[in-house]
CSV table of C-alpha atoms in Angstrom, one decimal:
chain,number,residue,atom,x,y,z
A,52,MET,CA,0.0,0.0,0.0
A,53,LYS,CA,2.8,2.4,0.9
A,54,LYS,CA,4.4,1.7,-2.5
A,55,ILE,CA,1.2,2.7,-4.3
A,56,ILE,CA,0.9,5.9,-2.3
A,57,TRP,CA,4.5,6.9,-3.2
A,58,ILE,CA,3.9,6.2,-6.9
A,59,LEU,CA,0.9,8.5,-6.8
A,60,VAL,CA,2.9,11.2,-5.1
A,61,ILE,CA,5.6,11.0,-7.8
A,62,ILE,CA,3.1,11.1,-10.6
A,63,THR,CA,1.3,14.1,-9.1
A,64,SER,CA,4.6,16.0,-8.7
A,65,PHE,CA,5.6,15.3,-12.3
A,66,TYR,CA,2.4,16.7,-13.7
A,67,SER,CA,2.6,19.7,-11.4
A,68,CYS,CA,6.2,20.5,-12.6
A,69,SER,CA,5.2,20.0,-16.3
A,70,SER,CA,2.2,22.4,-15.8
A,71,ASN,CA,4.4,25.0,-14.2
A,72,SER,CA,7.0,24.8,-16.9
A,73,ASP,CA,4.4,25.5,-19.6
A,74,SER,CA,3.0,28.5,-17.9
A,75,SER,CA,4.2,31.9,-16.8
A,76,ASP,CA,3.6,33.4,-13.4
A,77,ASP,CA,0.4,35.0,-14.5
A,78,GLY,CA,-1.0,31.6,-15.7
A,79,SER,CA,-0.7,32.4,-19.4
A,80,THR,CA,1.1,30.1,-21.9
A,81,GLN,CA,4.8,30.8,-22.5
A,82,ASP,CA,6.0,32.2,-25.8
A,83,SER,CA,6.0,29.8,-28.8
A,84,GLU,CA,8.5,28.8,-31.4
A,85,VAL,CA,9.0,31.0,-34.5
A,86,PRO,CA,9.3,30.2,-38.2
A,87,ILE,CA,12.8,30.2,-39.9
A,88,PRO,CA,13.3,33.2,-42.3
A,89,ARG,CA,15.5,33.3,-45.4
A,90,SER,CA,17.5,36.5,-46.1
A,91,TYR,CA,18.3,38.0,-49.5
A,92,THR,CA,18.9,41.3,-51.2
A,93,THR,CA,17.4,43.2,-54.1
A,94,TYR,CA,18.3,46.6,-55.8
A,95,THR,CA,21.9,46.7,-54.6
A,96,SER,CA,23.6,50.0,-55.7
A,97,GLN,CA,26.7,51.9,-54.8
A,98,ASN,CA,25.0,53.5,-51.8
A,99,SER,CA,21.9,51.6,-50.9
A,100,VAL,CA,20.3,48.1,-50.8
A,101,THR,CA,17.0,46.6,-50.1
A,102,LEU,CA,17.1,43.8,-47.5
A,103,ASN,CA,14.5,41.1,-47.8
A,104,GLY,CA,13.2,38.2,-45.8
A,105,VAL,CA,10.8,35.4,-46.8
A,106,ILE,CA,9.0,33.1,-44.4
A,107,ASP,CA,7.5,30.0,-45.9
A,108,ASN,CA,4.8,28.5,-43.7
A,109,SER,CA,2.9,27.0,-46.6
A,110,SER,CA,4.2,23.4,-46.4
A,111,ASN,CA,6.0,23.3,-43.0
A,112,TYR,CA,3.5,25.1,-40.9
A,113,TYR,CA,3.7,25.6,-37.1
A,114,GLN,CA,0.5,26.9,-35.6
A,115,GLY,CA,1.5,28.9,-32.6
A,116,PRO,CA,-0.6,31.1,-30.3
A,117,GLY,CA,-0.4,34.9,-30.6
A,118,THR,CA,2.0,36.6,-32.9
A,119,TYR,CA,5.8,37.2,-33.5
A,120,LYS,CA,8.1,40.0,-34.5
A,121,VAL,CA,9.9,40.3,-37.9
A,122,GLY,CA,12.8,42.6,-38.6
A,123,PHE,CA,16.4,43.0,-39.8
A,124,ILE,CA,19.8,43.5,-38.3
A,125,PHE,CA,22.5,45.3,-40.5
A,126,ARG,CA,26.2,45.3,-39.5
A,127,THR,CA,29.3,46.9,-40.9
A,128,GLY,CA,33.0,45.7,-40.6
A,129,ASN,CA,32.3,42.1,-39.8
A,130,ALA,CA,29.4,39.9,-38.8
A,131,GLU,CA,30.1,40.1,-35.1
A,132,ASN,CA,30.4,43.9,-35.0
A,133,THR,CA,27.4,45.2,-32.9
A,134,GLU,CA,28.7,48.7,-32.2
A,135,ASN,CA,27.2,50.4,-35.2
A,136,GLN,CA,24.5,47.9,-36.2
A,137,GLN,CA,21.1,48.9,-37.4
A,138,PHE,CA,18.1,47.1,-35.8
A,139,ILE,CA,14.9,47.5,-37.7
A,140,ILE,CA,11.5,46.1,-36.7
A,141,VAL,CA,9.3,45.7,-39.7
A,142,ASP,CA,6.2,44.1,-38.1
A,143,GLU,CA,5.5,43.8,-34.4
A,144,SER,CA,2.7,41.3,-34.7
A,145,VAL,CA,2.9,38.8,-37.5
A,146,ALA,CA,0.2,36.1,-37.3
A,147,TYR,CA,1.0,32.4,-37.5
A,148,THR,CA,-0.7,31.7,-40.8
A,149,PRO,CA,0.1,28.9,-43.4
A,150,GLU,CA,1.4,31.3,-46.1
A,151,ILE,CA,4.5,32.7,-47.7
A,152,ALA,CA,5.2,36.2,-46.4
A,153,TYR,CA,7.8,38.7,-47.7
A,154,PHE,CA,9.3,41.5,-45.7
A,155,LYS,CA,11.8,44.3,-46.7
A,156,THR,CA,13.5,47.4,-45.7
A,157,THR,CA,15.9,49.8,-47.5
A,158,ILE,CA,19.4,50.8,-46.1
A,159,ASN,CA,20.9,54.0,-47.5
A,160,SER,CA,24.2,56.0,-47.1
A,161,LEU,CA,26.5,53.0,-47.8
A,162,ALA,CA,30.0,53.1,-49.3
A,163,PRO,CA,30.7,51.7,-52.8
A,164,ASN,CA,32.3,48.3,-53.2
A,165,THR,CA,32.0,47.5,-49.5
A,166,LYS,CA,31.0,44.4,-47.7
A,167,TYR,CA,28.1,44.4,-45.2
A,168,PHE,CA,26.3,41.8,-43.1
A,169,TYR,CA,22.6,41.4,-42.5
A,170,THR,CA,19.9,39.1,-41.4
A,171,CYS,CA,16.1,38.9,-41.4
A,172,PHE,CA,14.9,37.6,-38.0
A,173,THR,CA,11.8,36.3,-36.3
A,174,LYS,CA,11.3,36.6,-32.6
A,175,ASN,CA,8.8,35.7,-29.9
A,176,GLY,CA,10.0,36.1,-26.4
A,177,VAL,CA,13.0,33.8,-25.8
A,178,TYR,CA,12.6,32.2,-29.2
A,179,GLU,CA,14.4,33.7,-32.2
A,180,GLU,CA,15.5,32.6,-35.6
A,181,ASP,CA,17.8,34.4,-38.2
A,182,ASP,CA,19.6,33.8,-41.4
A,183,TRP,CA,22.9,35.8,-41.6
A,184,GLU,CA,24.2,36.7,-45.1
A,185,GLU,CA,26.7,39.1,-46.6
A,186,LEU,CA,26.5,41.6,-49.4
A,187,THR,CA,28.9,43.8,-51.3
A,188,THR,CA,27.7,47.2,-52.7
A,189,SER,CA,28.3,48.1,-56.4
A,190,GLU,CA,31.6,49.2,-57.6
A,191,VAL,CA,32.1,52.6,-59.2
A,192,PRO,CA,32.0,52.1,-63.0
A,193,CYS,CA,34.8,53.0,-65.3
A,194,VAL,CA,34.6,56.2,-67.4
A,195,GLN,CA,33.4,55.7,-71.0
A,196,THR,CA,33.3,59.1,-72.7
A,197,GLN,CA,31.5,58.3,-76.0
A,198,ASN,CA,27.9,57.2,-76.0
A,199,ASN,CA,26.6,54.4,-78.2
A,200,ASN,CA,30.1,53.3,-79.1
A,201,VAL,CA,31.2,49.8,-78.2
A,202,ASN,CA,34.6,48.2,-78.4
A,203,ILE,CA,34.2,44.4,-79.2
A,204,SER,CA,37.5,42.7,-78.5
A,205,GLY,CA,39.6,45.7,-79.7
A,206,THR,CA,37.4,47.1,-82.5
A,207,TRP,CA,35.3,50.1,-81.8
A,208,SER,CA,31.9,50.6,-83.6
A,209,THR,CA,28.9,52.9,-83.4
A,210,VAL,CA,25.7,51.1,-82.4
A,211,TYR,CA,22.0,52.0,-82.4
A,212,PRO,CA,20.5,50.5,-79.3
A,213,GLU,CA,16.7,50.0,-79.0
A,214,ILE,CA,14.5,48.6,-76.3
A,215,ASN,CA,14.0,44.9,-76.7
A,216,ASP,CA,10.9,43.0,-75.7
A,217,PRO,CA,12.5,40.0,-73.9
A,218,SER,CA,11.2,36.5,-74.3
A,219,CYS,CA,7.7,36.1,-72.7
A,220,CYS,CA,6.9,36.3,-69.1
A,221,ASP,CA,9.7,35.5,-66.6
A,222,GLU,CA,12.6,35.3,-69.1
A,223,GLY,CA,13.3,38.9,-68.4
A,224,ASN,CA,11.2,42.0,-67.9
A,225,PHE,CA,13.3,44.6,-69.7
A,226,GLY,CA,15.9,44.4,-72.4
A,227,ILE,CA,18.2,46.4,-74.8
A,228,ARG,CA,19.3,45.2,-78.2
A,229,PHE,CA,22.2,46.6,-80.3
A,230,GLY,CA,24.7,45.5,-82.9
A,231,THR,CA,24.7,43.9,-86.3
A,232,TRP,CA,25.2,40.4,-87.3
A,233,PRO,CA,27.3,38.5,-86.2
A,234,ASN,CA,27.7,40.7,-83.2
A,235,ILE,CA,24.1,41.2,-82.0
A,236,TYR,CA,23.6,41.6,-78.2
A,237,GLU,CA,20.3,41.2,-76.4
A,238,ILE,CA,20.7,42.3,-72.7
A,239,ASN,CA,17.8,41.2,-70.5
A,240,PHE,CA,17.1,42.2,-66.9
A,241,ASN,CA,15.0,40.2,-64.5
A,242,GLU,CA,13.0,42.9,-62.6
A,243,LEU,CA,10.1,42.9,-60.1
A,244,GLU,CA,6.7,43.9,-61.5
A,245,ASN,CA,8.1,44.5,-65.0
A,246,GLY,CA,10.2,47.4,-63.6
A,247,LEU,CA,13.3,49.0,-65.0
A,248,PRO,CA,16.8,48.1,-63.8
A,249,LYS,CA,18.1,50.6,-61.3
A,250,THR,CA,21.6,52.1,-61.0
A,251,GLY,CA,24.1,49.5,-59.9
A,252,GLN,CA,26.5,46.7,-60.9
A,253,TYR,CA,24.9,43.7,-62.6
A,254,PHE,CA,26.1,40.1,-62.8
A,255,GLY,CA,25.6,37.6,-65.6
A,256,VAL,CA,23.8,34.3,-65.4
A,257,ASP,CA,24.2,31.2,-67.5
A,258,TYR,CA,21.7,30.8,-70.4
A,259,GLU,CA,18.5,31.6,-68.5
A,260,PHE,CA,17.1,33.1,-65.3
A,261,ASP,CA,16.0,30.7,-62.5
A,262,ILE,CA,12.2,30.9,-62.6
A,263,SER,CA,11.5,27.8,-60.5
A,264,TYR,CA,8.7,28.1,-57.9
A,265,TYR,CA,10.7,29.3,-54.9
A,266,ASN,CA,13.4,31.4,-56.7
A,267,MET,CA,11.0,33.1,-59.1
A,268,GLN,CA,10.4,35.9,-56.5
A,269,VAL,CA,13.8,35.9,-54.8
A,270,VAL,CA,16.0,36.4,-57.8
A,271,LYS,CA,14.1,39.2,-59.4
A,272,SER,CA,15.8,42.5,-59.1
A,273,SER,CA,18.8,40.9,-57.6
A,274,ASN,CA,21.2,42.5,-60.0
A,275,GLN,CA,21.2,39.7,-62.6
A,276,VAL,CA,21.6,40.1,-66.3
A,277,LEU,CA,21.3,37.7,-69.2
A,278,ILE,CA,23.1,38.4,-72.5
A,279,GLY,CA,21.4,35.8,-74.7
A,280,SER,CA,23.6,32.7,-74.5
A,281,LYS,CA,26.8,34.8,-74.1
A,282,SER,CA,26.8,35.7,-70.4
A,283,THR,CA,28.3,33.8,-67.6
A,284,PRO,CA,28.7,34.5,-63.8
A,285,ASN,CA,32.0,36.2,-64.8
A,286,THR,CA,30.1,38.7,-67.0
A,287,LYS,CA,29.7,42.1,-65.2
A,288,LEU,CA,28.3,45.4,-66.4
A,289,PHE,CA,26.9,48.7,-64.9
A,290,VAL,CA,23.6,50.4,-65.2
A,291,ASN,CA,22.9,54.1,-64.7
A,292,ASN,CA,19.2,55.0,-64.5
A,293,ASN,CA,18.7,58.7,-64.1
A,294,GLY,CA,14.9,58.6,-64.5
A,295,THR,CA,14.9,59.6,-68.2
A,296,THR,CA,17.7,57.6,-69.7
A,297,LEU,CA,18.9,54.1,-69.1
A,298,THR,CA,22.7,53.7,-69.8
A,299,ILE,CA,24.6,50.4,-69.8
A,300,ILE,CA,28.4,50.7,-69.2
A,301,PHE,CA,30.8,48.0,-70.2
A,302,CYS,CA,34.1,47.8,-68.3
A,303,ASN,CA,36.1,44.8,-69.6
A,304,THR,CA,32.8,42.8,-69.7
A,305,THR,CA,33.8,39.3,-70.6
A,306,LEU,CA,31.4,37.0,-72.5
A,307,ARG,CA,31.3,33.2,-72.9
A,308,ASP,CA,33.2,33.1,-76.2
A,309,GLY,CA,36.0,35.2,-74.6
A,310,SER,CA,35.1,38.4,-76.3
A,311,ILE,CA,35.4,41.6,-74.2
A,312,LEU,CA,33.1,44.6,-74.4
A,313,ASN,CA,34.0,48.2,-73.5
A,314,GLY,CA,32.0,51.3,-74.0
A,315,LYS,CA,28.4,52.3,-73.3
A,316,VAL,CA,24.9,52.4,-74.8
A,317,SER,CA,21.8,54.5,-73.9
A,318,VAL,CA,18.1,54.4,-74.5
A,319,ASP,CA,15.3,56.8,-73.5
A,320,ILE,CA,13.1,55.4,-70.8
A,321,PRO,CA,9.6,54.8,-72.2
């Protein structure tokens, strides 16, 4: 009989401790877990960048009580430098819903060609998730004095650029075409909401943009450029968008066949 009583006492104590650990002093439920964000950037220029975070609860969905905070942390120097960091709260009360949510904020007054560190974070009480990444702002382009004049592997020629309608839908939302056969160049940009490329340094992709389900949103306006089948990740060029004219500047821009472009071309913004 004594053994049975002691067993009951132990069981009662166990459930009492479990109940206390799940509740706060005022009797409410403790803070819940938070979803894991993914960090990425768009519209990176010499002096500014848009920080982005995406939270995908559509397939791996945790239903927690209440809400959680979403924001960004931006650091200079190195990833551990907290002295001059910027701490931005984007939303104080995000609901736990089974959806894909996107968050963003813009950071200005940056230095050209400089590395920075950032993360999107989710936080609810003691629970916090982040995804630290690094970025480098655009370089300052070289000086090309003569407009609509391009040097192709050592030979200069005058060109007449025109706005090109890129291949349908997600294969690029804005393009410029110039040159004559066999040196015809179609330069396509992958922009959000069919927008125009902004001022900054752009980087080539191989053959096509990644328009798979998850990346279709994240890679748009992430400073990517496709030059037909001629660009590679080593292909770099610069864009200057002053609101009325879009200028593309080539500074030893290397293509797949080894040819090198220098010069610049401009078109009026429609």
